[in-house]
């Protein structure tokens, strides 16, 4: 566990050195997602993810699962991590079997249905604290990834309105 925490902290420090004052971010929400992706990646994508993670991809999946289990055990913290792929995206079964329960879904290509499913997932995973994923999938969306950490709010503080997410461009589009 300490390896994953140190790696997530290094990612946070790298980001902090690059952003301007007033920016709010947490690698703790993104690091496990990147680690799970690295576990299934190959080639240049795997190398780039290893560099970002500060950990070999072969260790990343187990470290991510341990990291997520630790987050789940923290009183007052809701966390959500998800990955949805279009039906035309082929995933290796041995990789999807290693993802945390409920972390993978399949996009139908029906934008309204997919948006509703993403929103319901976010609300369920965060105990209703986050009720909307801010992404509008289109029929050719290949991949949507989302991650959130929502600490217990003091009385009187409003709940967050949406979950930042990332959708890949349609098939054939460049992913950067």
mmCIF file with all atom_site columns, N, CA and C in Angstrom, residues 35-87:
data_model
loop_
_atom_site.group_PDB
_atom_site.id
_atom_site.type_symbol
_atom_site.label_atom_id
_atom_site.label_alt_id
_atom_site.label_comp_id
_atom_site.label_asym_id
_atom_site.label_entity_id
_atom_site.label_seq_id
_atom_site.pdbx_PDB_ins_code
_atom_site.Cartn_x
_atom_site.Cartn_y
_atom_site.Cartn_z
_atom_site.occupancy
_atom_site.B_iso_or_equiv
_atom_site.pdbx_formal_charge
_atom_site.auth_seq_id
_atom_site.auth_comp_id
_atom_site.auth_asym_id
_atom_site.auth_atom_id
_atom_site.pdbx_PDB_model_num
ATOM 1   N N  . UNK A 1 35 ? -3.607  3.456  -13.004 1.00 0.00 ? 35 UNK A N  1
ATOM 2   C CA . UNK A 1 35 ? -2.936  2.189  -12.693 1.00 0.00 ? 35 UNK A CA 1
ATOM 3   C C  . UNK A 1 35 ? -3.705  1.004  -13.280 1.00 0.00 ? 35 UNK A C  1
ATOM 4   N N  . UNK A 1 36 ? -5.025  1.029  -13.178 1.00 0.00 ? 36 UNK A N  1
ATOM 5   C CA . UNK A 1 36 ? -5.821  -0.047 -13.760 1.00 0.00 ? 36 UNK A CA 1
ATOM 6   C C  . UNK A 1 36 ? -5.688  -0.062 -15.284 1.00 0.00 ? 36 UNK A C  1
ATOM 7   N N  . UNK A 1 37 ? -5.647  1.118  -15.896 1.00 0.00 ? 37 UNK A N  1
ATOM 8   C CA . UNK A 1 37 ? -5.462  1.183  -17.340 1.00 0.00 ? 37 UNK A CA 1
ATOM 9   C C  . UNK A 1 37 ? -4.075  0.664  -17.735 1.00 0.00 ? 37 UNK A C  1
ATOM 10  N N  . UNK A 1 38 ? -3.050  1.007  -16.956 1.00 0.00 ? 38 UNK A N  1
ATOM 11  C CA . UNK A 1 38 ? -1.689  0.541  -17.236 1.00 0.00 ? 38 UNK A CA 1
ATOM 12  C C  . UNK A 1 38 ? -1.615  -0.981 -17.182 1.00 0.00 ? 38 UNK A C  1
ATOM 13  N N  . UNK A 1 39 ? -2.351  -1.573 -16.260 1.00 0.00 ? 39 UNK A N  1
ATOM 14  C CA . UNK A 1 39 ? -2.358  -3.026 -16.097 1.00 0.00 ? 39 UNK A CA 1
ATOM 15  C C  . UNK A 1 39 ? -2.804  -3.730 -17.375 1.00 0.00 ? 39 UNK A C  1
ATOM 16  N N  . UNK A 1 40 ? -3.640  -3.068 -18.171 1.00 0.00 ? 40 UNK A N  1
ATOM 17  C CA . UNK A 1 40 ? -4.117  -3.688 -19.401 1.00 0.00 ? 40 UNK A CA 1
ATOM 18  C C  . UNK A 1 40 ? -3.520  -3.110 -20.666 1.00 0.00 ? 40 UNK A C  1
ATOM 19  N N  . UNK A 1 41 ? -2.664  -2.120 -20.534 1.00 0.00 ? 41 UNK A N  1
ATOM 20  C CA . UNK A 1 41 ? -2.109  -1.433 -21.703 1.00 0.00 ? 41 UNK A CA 1
ATOM 21  C C  . UNK A 1 41 ? -0.911  -2.183 -22.279 1.00 0.00 ? 41 UNK A C  1
ATOM 22  N N  . UNK A 1 42 ? -0.563  -1.808 -23.508 1.00 0.00 ? 42 UNK A N  1
ATOM 23  C CA . UNK A 1 42 ? 0.612   -2.371 -24.175 1.00 0.00 ? 42 UNK A CA 1
ATOM 24  C C  . UNK A 1 42 ? 1.324   -1.251 -24.928 1.00 0.00 ? 42 UNK A C  1
ATOM 25  N N  . UNK A 1 43 ? 2.558   -1.502 -25.302 1.00 0.00 ? 43 UNK A N  1
ATOM 26  C CA . UNK A 1 43 ? 3.301   -0.580 -26.147 1.00 0.00 ? 43 UNK A CA 1
ATOM 27  C C  . UNK A 1 43 ? 3.540   0.782  -25.522 1.00 0.00 ? 43 UNK A C  1
ATOM 28  N N  . UNK A 1 44 ? 3.441   1.814  -26.368 1.00 0.00 ? 44 UNK A N  1
ATOM 29  C CA . UNK A 1 44 ? 3.723   3.183  -25.934 1.00 0.00 ? 44 UNK A CA 1
ATOM 30  C C  . UNK A 1 44 ? 2.768   3.647  -24.839 1.00 0.00 ? 44 UNK A C  1
ATOM 31  N N  . UNK A 1 45 ? 1.501   3.242  -24.915 1.00 0.00 ? 45 UNK A N  1
ATOM 32  C CA . UNK A 1 45 ? 0.536   3.644  -23.888 1.00 0.00 ? 45 UNK A CA 1
ATOM 33  C C  . UNK A 1 45 ? 0.958   3.098  -22.521 1.00 0.00 ? 45 UNK A C  1
ATOM 34  N N  . UNK A 1 46 ? 1.414   1.866  -22.494 1.00 0.00 ? 46 UNK A N  1
ATOM 35  C CA . UNK A 1 46 ? 1.867   1.256  -21.236 1.00 0.00 ? 46 UNK A CA 1
ATOM 36  C C  . UNK A 1 46 ? 3.062   2.029  -20.677 1.00 0.00 ? 46 UNK A C  1
ATOM 37  N N  . UNK A 1 47 ? 4.007   2.368  -21.557 1.00 0.00 ? 47 UNK A N  1
ATOM 38  C CA . UNK A 1 47 ? 5.201   3.104  -21.122 1.00 0.00 ? 47 UNK A CA 1
ATOM 39  C C  . UNK A 1 47 ? 4.833   4.487  -20.580 1.00 0.00 ? 47 UNK A C  1
ATOM 40  N N  . UNK A 1 48 ? 3.923   5.181  -21.249 1.00 0.00 ? 48 UNK A N  1
ATOM 41  C CA . UNK A 1 48 ? 3.503   6.505  -20.789 1.00 0.00 ? 48 UNK A CA 1
ATOM 42  C C  . UNK A 1 48 ? 2.787   6.412  -19.444 1.00 0.00 ? 48 UNK A C  1
ATOM 43  N N  . UNK A 1 49 ? 1.949   5.406  -19.292 1.00 0.00 ? 49 UNK A N  1
ATOM 44  C CA . UNK A 1 49 ? 1.242   5.238  -18.020 1.00 0.00 ? 49 UNK A CA 1
ATOM 45  C C  . UNK A 1 49 ? 2.219   4.884  -16.895 1.00 0.00 ? 49 UNK A C  1
ATOM 46  N N  . UNK A 1 50 ? 3.197   4.031  -17.175 1.00 0.00 ? 50 UNK A N  1
ATOM 47  C CA . UNK A 1 50 ? 4.205   3.716  -16.163 1.00 0.00 ? 50 UNK A CA 1
ATOM 48  C C  . UNK A 1 50 ? 4.933   4.978  -15.709 1.00 0.00 ? 50 UNK A C  1
ATOM 49  N N  . UNK A 1 51 ? 5.278   5.831  -16.668 1.00 0.00 ? 51 UNK A N  1
ATOM 50  C CA . UNK A 1 51 ? 5.973   7.072  -16.332 1.00 0.00 ? 51 UNK A CA 1
ATOM 51  C C  . UNK A 1 51 ? 5.101   7.961  -15.445 1.00 0.00 ? 51 UNK A C  1
ATOM 52  N N  . UNK A 1 52 ? 3.833   8.086  -15.798 1.00 0.00 ? 52 UNK A N  1
ATOM 53  C CA . UNK A 1 52 ? 2.923   8.908  -15.001 1.00 0.00 ? 52 UNK A CA 1
ATOM 54  C C  . UNK A 1 52 ? 2.713   8.327  -13.609 1.00 0.00 ? 52 UNK A C  1
ATOM 55  N N  . UNK A 1 53 ? 2.623   7.003  -13.540 1.00 0.00 ? 53 UNK A N  1
ATOM 56  C CA . UNK A 1 53 ? 2.349   6.331  -12.268 1.00 0.00 ? 53 UNK A CA 1
ATOM 57  C C  . UNK A 1 53 ? 3.553   6.277  -11.341 1.00 0.00 ? 53 UNK A C  1
ATOM 58  N N  . UNK A 1 54 ? 4.746   6.195  -11.927 1.00 0.00 ? 54 UNK A N  1
ATOM 59  C CA . UNK A 1 54 ? 5.929   5.992  -11.110 1.00 0.00 ? 54 UNK A CA 1
ATOM 60  C C  . UNK A 1 54 ? 6.014   4.578  -10.583 1.00 0.00 ? 54 UNK A C  1
ATOM 61  N N  . UNK A 1 55 ? 5.453   3.649  -11.336 1.00 0.00 ? 55 UNK A N  1
ATOM 62  C CA . UNK A 1 55 ? 5.362   2.257  -10.911 1.00 0.00 ? 55 UNK A CA 1
ATOM 63  C C  . UNK A 1 55 ? 5.302   1.381  -12.165 1.00 0.00 ? 55 UNK A C  1
ATOM 64  N N  . UNK A 1 56 ? 5.955   0.226  -12.187 1.00 0.00 ? 56 UNK A N  1
ATOM 65  C CA . UNK A 1 56 ? 5.851   -0.662 -13.347 1.00 0.00 ? 56 UNK A CA 1
ATOM 66  C C  . UNK A 1 56 ? 4.406   -1.122 -13.563 1.00 0.00 ? 56 UNK A C  1
ATOM 67  N N  . UNK A 1 57 ? 3.990   -1.186 -14.810 1.00 0.00 ? 57 UNK A N  1
ATOM 68  C CA . UNK A 1 57 ? 2.615   -1.572 -15.130 1.00 0.00 ? 57 UNK A CA 1
ATOM 69  C C  . UNK A 1 57 ? 2.269   -2.952 -14.577 1.00 0.00 ? 57 UNK A C  1
ATOM 70  N N  . UNK A 1 58 ? 3.243   -3.841 -14.502 1.00 0.00 ? 58 UNK A N  1
ATOM 71  C CA . UNK A 1 58 ? 2.989   -5.172 -13.965 1.00 0.00 ? 58 UNK A CA 1
ATOM 72  C C  . UNK A 1 58 ? 2.581   -5.174 -12.500 1.00 0.00 ? 58 UNK A C  1
ATOM 73  N N  . UNK A 1 59 ? 2.911   -4.115 -11.777 1.00 0.00 ? 59 UNK A N  1
ATOM 74  C CA . UNK A 1 59 ? 2.525   -3.982 -10.363 1.00 0.00 ? 59 UNK A CA 1
ATOM 75  C C  . UNK A 1 59 ? 1.318   -3.065 -10.173 1.00 0.00 ? 59 UNK A C  1
ATOM 76  N N  . UNK A 1 60 ? 0.955   -2.349 -11.235 1.00 0.00 ? 60 UNK A N  1
ATOM 77  C CA . UNK A 1 60 ? -0.033  -1.285 -11.117 1.00 0.00 ? 60 UNK A CA 1
ATOM 78  C C  . UNK A 1 60 ? -1.433  -1.761 -10.737 1.00 0.00 ? 60 UNK A C  1
ATOM 79  N N  . UNK A 1 61 ? -1.898  -2.837 -11.333 1.00 0.00 ? 61 UNK A N  1
ATOM 80  C CA . UNK A 1 61 ? -3.255  -3.308 -11.052 1.00 0.00 ? 61 UNK A CA 1
ATOM 81  C C  . UNK A 1 61 ? -3.450  -3.683 -9.598  1.00 0.00 ? 61 UNK A C  1
ATOM 82  N N  . UNK A 1 62 ? -2.535  -4.470 -9.066  1.00 0.00 ? 62 UNK A N  1
ATOM 83  C CA . UNK A 1 62 ? -2.638  -4.874 -7.661  1.00 0.00 ? 62 UNK A CA 1
ATOM 84  C C  . UNK A 1 62 ? -2.537  -3.662 -6.739  1.00 0.00 ? 62 UNK A C  1
ATOM 85  N N  . UNK A 1 63 ? -1.624  -2.733 -7.070  1.00 0.00 ? 63 UNK A N  1
ATOM 86  C CA . UNK A 1 63 ? -1.479  -1.525 -6.253  1.00 0.00 ? 63 UNK A CA 1
ATOM 87  C C  . UNK A 1 63 ? -2.754  -0.691 -6.295  1.00 0.00 ? 63 UNK A C  1
ATOM 88  N N  . UNK A 1 64 ? -3.389  -0.595 -7.460  1.00 0.00 ? 64 UNK A N  1
ATOM 89  C CA . UNK A 1 64 ? -4.636  0.174  -7.589  1.00 0.00 ? 64 UNK A CA 1
ATOM 90  C C  . UNK A 1 64 ? -5.748  -0.448 -6.756  1.00 0.00 ? 64 UNK A C  1
ATOM 91  N N  . UNK A 1 65 ? -5.881  -1.760 -6.817  1.00 0.00 ? 65 UNK A N  1
ATOM 92  C CA . UNK A 1 65 ? -6.937  -2.432 -6.039  1.00 0.00 ? 65 UNK A CA 1
ATOM 93  C C  . UNK A 1 65 ? -6.713  -2.235 -4.537  1.00 0.00 ? 65 UNK A C  1
ATOM 94  N N  . UNK A 1 66 ? -5.475  -2.313 -4.095  1.00 0.00 ? 66 UNK A N  1
ATOM 95  C CA . UNK A 1 66 ? -5.162  -2.094 -2.685  1.00 0.00 ? 66 UNK A CA 1
ATOM 96  C C  . UNK A 1 66 ? -5.439  -0.644 -2.286  1.00 0.00 ? 66 UNK A C  1
ATOM 97  N N  . UNK A 1 67 ? -5.058  0.278  -3.143  1.00 0.00 ? 67 UNK A N  1
ATOM 98  C CA . UNK A 1 67 ? -5.292  1.701  -2.911  1.00 0.00 ? 67 UNK A CA 1
ATOM 99  C C  . UNK A 1 67 ? -6.795  1.973  -2.781  1.00 0.00 ? 67 UNK A C  1
ATOM 100 N N  . UNK A 1 68 ? -7.585  1.421  -3.701  1.00 0.00 ? 68 UNK A N  1
ATOM 101 C CA . UNK A 1 68 ? -9.035  1.615  -3.665  1.00 0.00 ? 68 UNK A CA 1
ATOM 102 C C  . UNK A 1 68 ? -9.663  1.003  -2.416  1.00 0.00 ? 68 UNK A C  1
ATOM 103 N N  . UNK A 1 69 ? -9.159  -0.154 -1.993  1.00 0.00 ? 69 UNK A N  1
ATOM 104 C CA . UNK A 1 69 ? -9.669  -0.776 -0.770  1.00 0.00 ? 69 UNK A CA 1
ATOM 105 C C  . UNK A 1 69 ? -9.394  0.112  0.431   1.00 0.00 ? 69 UNK A C  1
ATOM 106 N N  . UNK A 1 70 ? -8.242  0.763  0.449   1.00 0.00 ? 70 UNK A N  1
ATOM 107 C CA . UNK A 1 70 ? -7.918  1.686  1.538   1.00 0.00 ? 70 UNK A CA 1
ATOM 108 C C  . UNK A 1 70 ? -8.857  2.880  1.523   1.00 0.00 ? 70 UNK A C  1
ATOM 109 N N  . UNK A 1 71 ? -9.103  3.449  0.344   1.00 0.00 ? 71 UNK A N  1
ATOM 110 C CA . UNK A 1 71 ? -10.029 4.588  0.244   1.00 0.00 ? 71 UNK A CA 1
ATOM 111 C C  . UNK A 1 71 ? -11.415 4.202  0.736   1.00 0.00 ? 71 UNK A C  1
ATOM 112 N N  . UNK A 1 72 ? -11.866 3.002  0.367   1.00 0.00 ? 72 UNK A N  1
ATOM 113 C CA . UNK A 1 72 ? -13.186 2.530  0.777   1.00 0.00 ? 72 UNK A CA 1
ATOM 114 C C  . UNK A 1 72 ? -13.283 2.430  2.294   1.00 0.00 ? 72 UNK A C  1
ATOM 115 N N  . UNK A 1 73 ? -12.182 2.142  2.952   1.00 0.00 ? 73 UNK A N  1
ATOM 116 C CA . UNK A 1 73 ? -12.180 1.988  4.404   1.00 0.00 ? 73 UNK A CA 1
ATOM 117 C C  . UNK A 1 73 ? -12.098 3.291  5.179   1.00 0.00 ? 73 UNK A C  1
ATOM 118 N N  . UNK A 1 74 ? -12.029 4.426  4.518   1.00 0.00 ? 74 UNK A N  1
ATOM 119 C CA . UNK A 1 74 ? -11.920 5.709  5.213   1.00 0.00 ? 74 UNK A CA 1
ATOM 120 C C  . UNK A 1 74 ? -13.312 6.242  5.523   1.00 0.00 ? 74 UNK A C  1
ATOM 121 N N  . UNK A 1 75 ? -13.612 6.401  6.802   1.00 0.00 ? 75 UNK A N  1
ATOM 122 C CA . UNK A 1 75 ? -14.903 6.951  7.205   1.00 0.00 ? 75 UNK A CA 1
ATOM 123 C C  . UNK A 1 75 ? -15.071 8.352  6.647   1.00 0.00 ? 75 UNK A C  1
ATOM 124 N N  . UNK A 1 76 ? -16.261 8.624  6.107   1.00 0.00 ? 76 UNK A N  1
ATOM 125 C CA . UNK A 1 76 ? -16.569 9.957  5.607   1.00 0.00 ? 76 UNK A CA 1
ATOM 126 C C  . UNK A 1 76 ? -16.068 10.249 4.216   1.00 0.00 ? 76 UNK A C  1
ATOM 127 N N  . UNK A 1 77 ? -15.589 9.236  3.504   1.00 0.00 ? 77 UNK A N  1
ATOM 128 C CA . UNK A 1 77 ? -15.094 9.453  2.151   1.00 0.00 ? 77 UNK A CA 1
ATOM 129 C C  . UNK A 1 77 ? -15.855 8.559  1.188   1.00 0.00 ? 77 UNK A C  1
ATOM 130 N N  . UNK A 1 78 ? -16.451 9.167  0.187   1.00 0.00 ? 78 UNK A N  1
ATOM 131 C CA . UNK A 1 78 ? -17.071 8.408  -0.898  1.00 0.00 ? 78 UNK A CA 1
ATOM 132 C C  . UNK A 1 78 ? -16.110 8.449  -2.070  1.00 0.00 ? 78 UNK A C  1
ATOM 133 N N  . UNK A 1 79 ? -15.953 7.344  -2.722  1.00 0.00 ? 79 UNK A N  1
ATOM 134 C CA . UNK A 1 79 ? -15.101 7.336  -3.910  1.00 0.00 ? 79 UNK A CA 1
ATOM 135 C C  . UNK A 1 79 ? -15.814 6.597  -5.027  1.00 0.00 ? 79 UNK A C  1
ATOM 136 N N  . UNK A 1 80 ? -15.490 6.984  -6.232  1.00 0.00 ? 80 UNK A N  1
ATOM 137 C CA . UNK A 1 80 ? -16.079 6.346  -7.402  1.00 0.00 ? 80 UNK A CA 1
ATOM 138 C C  . UNK A 1 80 ? -15.005 6.224  -8.466  1.00 0.00 ? 80 UNK A C  1
ATOM 139 N N  . UNK A 1 81 ? -14.987 5.099  -9.141  1.00 0.00 ? 81 UNK A N  1
ATOM 140 C CA . UNK A 1 81 ? -14.047 4.877  -10.218 1.00 0.00 ? 81 UNK A CA 1
ATOM 141 C C  . UNK A 1 81 ? -14.751 4.007  -11.246 1.00 0.00 ? 81 UNK A C  1
ATOM 142 N N  . UNK A 1 82 ? -14.782 4.448  -12.479 1.00 0.00 ? 82 UNK A N  1
ATOM 143 C CA . UNK A 1 82 ? -15.471 3.670  -13.488 1.00 0.00 ? 82 UNK A CA 1
ATOM 144 C C  . UNK A 1 82 ? -14.867 3.812  -14.861 1.00 0.00 ? 82 UNK A C  1
ATOM 145 N N  . UNK A 1 83 ? -15.123 2.822  -15.681 1.00 0.00 ? 83 UNK A N  1
ATOM 146 C CA . UNK A 1 83 ? -14.639 2.740  -17.044 1.00 0.00 ? 83 UNK A CA 1
ATOM 147 C C  . UNK A 1 83 ? -15.744 2.087  -17.865 1.00 0.00 ? 83 UNK A C  1
ATOM 148 N N  . UNK A 1 84 ? -16.176 2.790  -18.900 1.00 0.00 ? 84 UNK A N  1
ATOM 149 C CA . UNK A 1 84 ? -17.202 2.251  -19.785 1.00 0.00 ? 84 UNK A CA 1
ATOM 150 C C  . UNK A 1 84 ? -16.639 2.200  -21.196 1.00 0.00 ? 84 UNK A C  1
ATOM 151 N N  . UNK A 1 85 ? -16.880 1.108  -21.876 1.00 0.00 ? 85 UNK A N  1
ATOM 152 C CA . UNK A 1 85 ? -16.391 0.957  -23.238 1.00 0.00 ? 85 UNK A CA 1
ATOM 153 C C  . UNK A 1 85 ? -17.561 0.670  -24.172 1.00 0.00 ? 85 UNK A C  1
ATOM 154 N N  . UNK A 1 86 ? -17.419 1.118  -25.401 1.00 0.00 ? 86 UNK A N  1
ATOM 155 C CA . UNK A 1 86 ? -18.416 0.820  -26.420 1.00 0.00 ? 86 UNK A CA 1
ATOM 156 C C  . UNK A 1 86 ? -18.347 -0.663 -26.759 1.00 0.00 ? 86 UNK A C  1
ATOM 157 N N  . UNK A 1 87 ? -19.429 -1.162 -27.299 1.00 0.00 ? 87 UNK A N  1
ATOM 158 C CA . UNK A 1 87 ? -19.473 -2.585 -27.659 1.00 0.00 ? 87 UNK A CA 1
ATOM 159 C C  . UNK A 1 87 ? -18.411 -2.956 -28.689 1.00 0.00 ? 87 UNK A C  1
#
